[in-house]
């Protein structure tokens, strides 16, 4: 941590995150509900998770008692992309463990799950932790995207956890990492290891949510950070009156971030990947739709506008989906050979012989930078959508079409349409922002909840905090068995257990609210300027949840 700190960081260090009543109670305990089941693939999942399948829901309740007060040793690891509030999960975990027994110790595994496999860790003491409270980023112990999957990796983890004699390991991660936590929990239980594994729902993408998990942490801060920037871009558009801004937004497959930003700022156009898939809209149809709005606004004298593009868009356009699936099959069968070819032109030539004619045409039409990215996957077999410059592809295609229209108008002696566009990508900018009050409180509560689950000796659970649109006092905390959230999906050609990703529900209130207003936003300048996240001031300015969460929990709208 840098020796020089900003005035905000100094002031923010004094912020005491709010906790629900049950997490403030020294005599809280855990109440277990009825056994649970996943929604689908029950038999297969039961076979894969014989030791942890069907566990009951866990609720942390005031006054129940019965949690261990012995000194505990717990490890924590940050997994995957940064999300504001991660440091507060660790602070909450530390404070809860120390409150139960001052001799408890917390260890941070370094650089993600790889640190657990390699046994690289540091002890997290009060002094070490102090400067990180209420700050963004994952720099306290760093993160990584390694997957604990192969038998040798699972065995190495077991060895390292045993060496430290850990009672618990807390995995702070998204859907893939929580799935990984469940796999490790199952393995350790089967091996007779005493280490419990508890996940914490993290990701700015907002796609790890379900009936039990109302929101993943980091979504609130990231979406509000992007909304501030989009609001400023909207004001620039109405000031300069000469640019269309094409803004790609992080968020992986799900369009939750784009949708939340649209609800916050009312841009002229927002593409929602899930709707594009539902309508089977082709790339050409998407481009035509954008051009249509550009023309309508130009006719009203508005040669400017703002368009939001979710980063995972291409995966939802049917012809791209087909291409991506075909590339996936080639990579599944021949990755080493393909990626071993000396340069892109050779890879390209080879792919032309392996793809269907339709996919080969689309692949050949794409810029080389996109062709290259389409051949890469992360350790969880995800496409690297943050590196696909979809906004630029759309800018080029829209510009081409307007150029063609202008040639046509010119031939008829009509005036041309002025269209200048600028591209932006808001992604990494939002992942390490100072957590909003919501994320600071939510994360601190999640950390406390995870500590109580370890004290209750539960394993294979994801910590949850619910009732999030109410004041923190009224939040409810507990744990959801991970097996309950699993289903089988094909990854690298084989069925794999994974937590079902929550995509935008087109019948849900957030999308419906957006759909009811978007026509007016397209043509008028109905922009809203949310401004920067505020940490000090009136509750309606500082503590409001996202519009998405409020609508989903039926508050407002
Ligand atoms: P997680 O799913 O791990 O939370 O990561 C979220 C994310 O920020 C995505 O929105 C983005 O596509 C991806 O990470 C970028 O990955 P990387 O950090 O490896 O560039």
Coordinates of C-alpha atoms in Angstrom, one line a residue, residues 173-175 178 201-217 219 254-257 259-260 274 442 462 464 468 480 485 499-505 508-511 546-553:
X173 CA -15.3 -15.2 -6.2
X174 CA -18.0 -15.3 -8.9
X175 CA -20.0 -18.2 -10.2
X178 CA -18.0 -20.6 -6.0
X201 CA -20.6 -13.9 -4.0
X202 CA -18.4 -11.5 -5.8
X203 CA -18.5 -10.0 -9.3
X204 CA -19.2 -6.6 -10.8
X205 CA -21.1 -8.5 -13.6
X206 CA -24.1 -9.0 -11.3
X207 CA -24.7 -12.4 -12.8
X208 CA -24.3 -14.4 -9.6
X209 CA -27.8 -14.0 -8.2
X210 CA -30.8 -16.1 -7.5
X211 CA -33.6 -16.5 -5.0
X212 CA -31.0 -16.8 -2.2
X213 CA -28.3 -14.4 -3.4
X214 CA -29.9 -11.0 -4.1
X215 CA -26.8 -9.4 -5.5
X216 CA -23.1 -10.1 -6.0
X217 CA -20.9 -7.5 -4.4
X219 CA -22.1 -4.5 -9.0
X254 CA -25.0 -10.7 -18.8
X255 CA -26.2 -7.2 -19.7
X256 CA -27.0 -6.3 -16.1
X257 CA -24.5 -3.5 -16.0
X259 CA -29.2 -2.2 -18.1
X260 CA -28.5 -0.6 -14.8
X274 CA -30.5 -11.2 -23.9
X442 CA -22.7 -5.5 2.3
X462 CA -22.0 -19.6 -0.2
X464 CA -25.6 -14.8 1.8
X468 CA -30.8 -5.7 0.9
X480 CA -26.8 -21.3 0.7
X485 CA -27.3 -23.6 -7.2
X499 CA -23.6 -22.3 -10.9
X500 CA -26.3 -21.1 -13.3
X501 CA -25.4 -17.6 -14.5
X502 CA -28.2 -15.1 -14.0
X503 CA -28.8 -13.3 -17.3
X504 CA -31.2 -10.3 -17.7
X505 CA -34.8 -11.6 -17.3
X508 CA -38.3 -8.9 -15.0
X509 CA -39.0 -5.4 -13.7
X510 CA -35.7 -3.8 -14.5
X511 CA -35.9 -4.7 -18.2
X546 CA -29.0 0.1 -7.6
X547 CA -32.2 0.6 -9.5
X548 CA -32.0 -3.0 -10.6
X549 CA -32.0 -4.3 -7.0
X550 CA -34.8 -1.9 -6.0
X551 CA -37.0 -3.1 -8.9
X552 CA -36.2 -6.7 -8.3
X553 CA -37.1 -6.5 -4.7

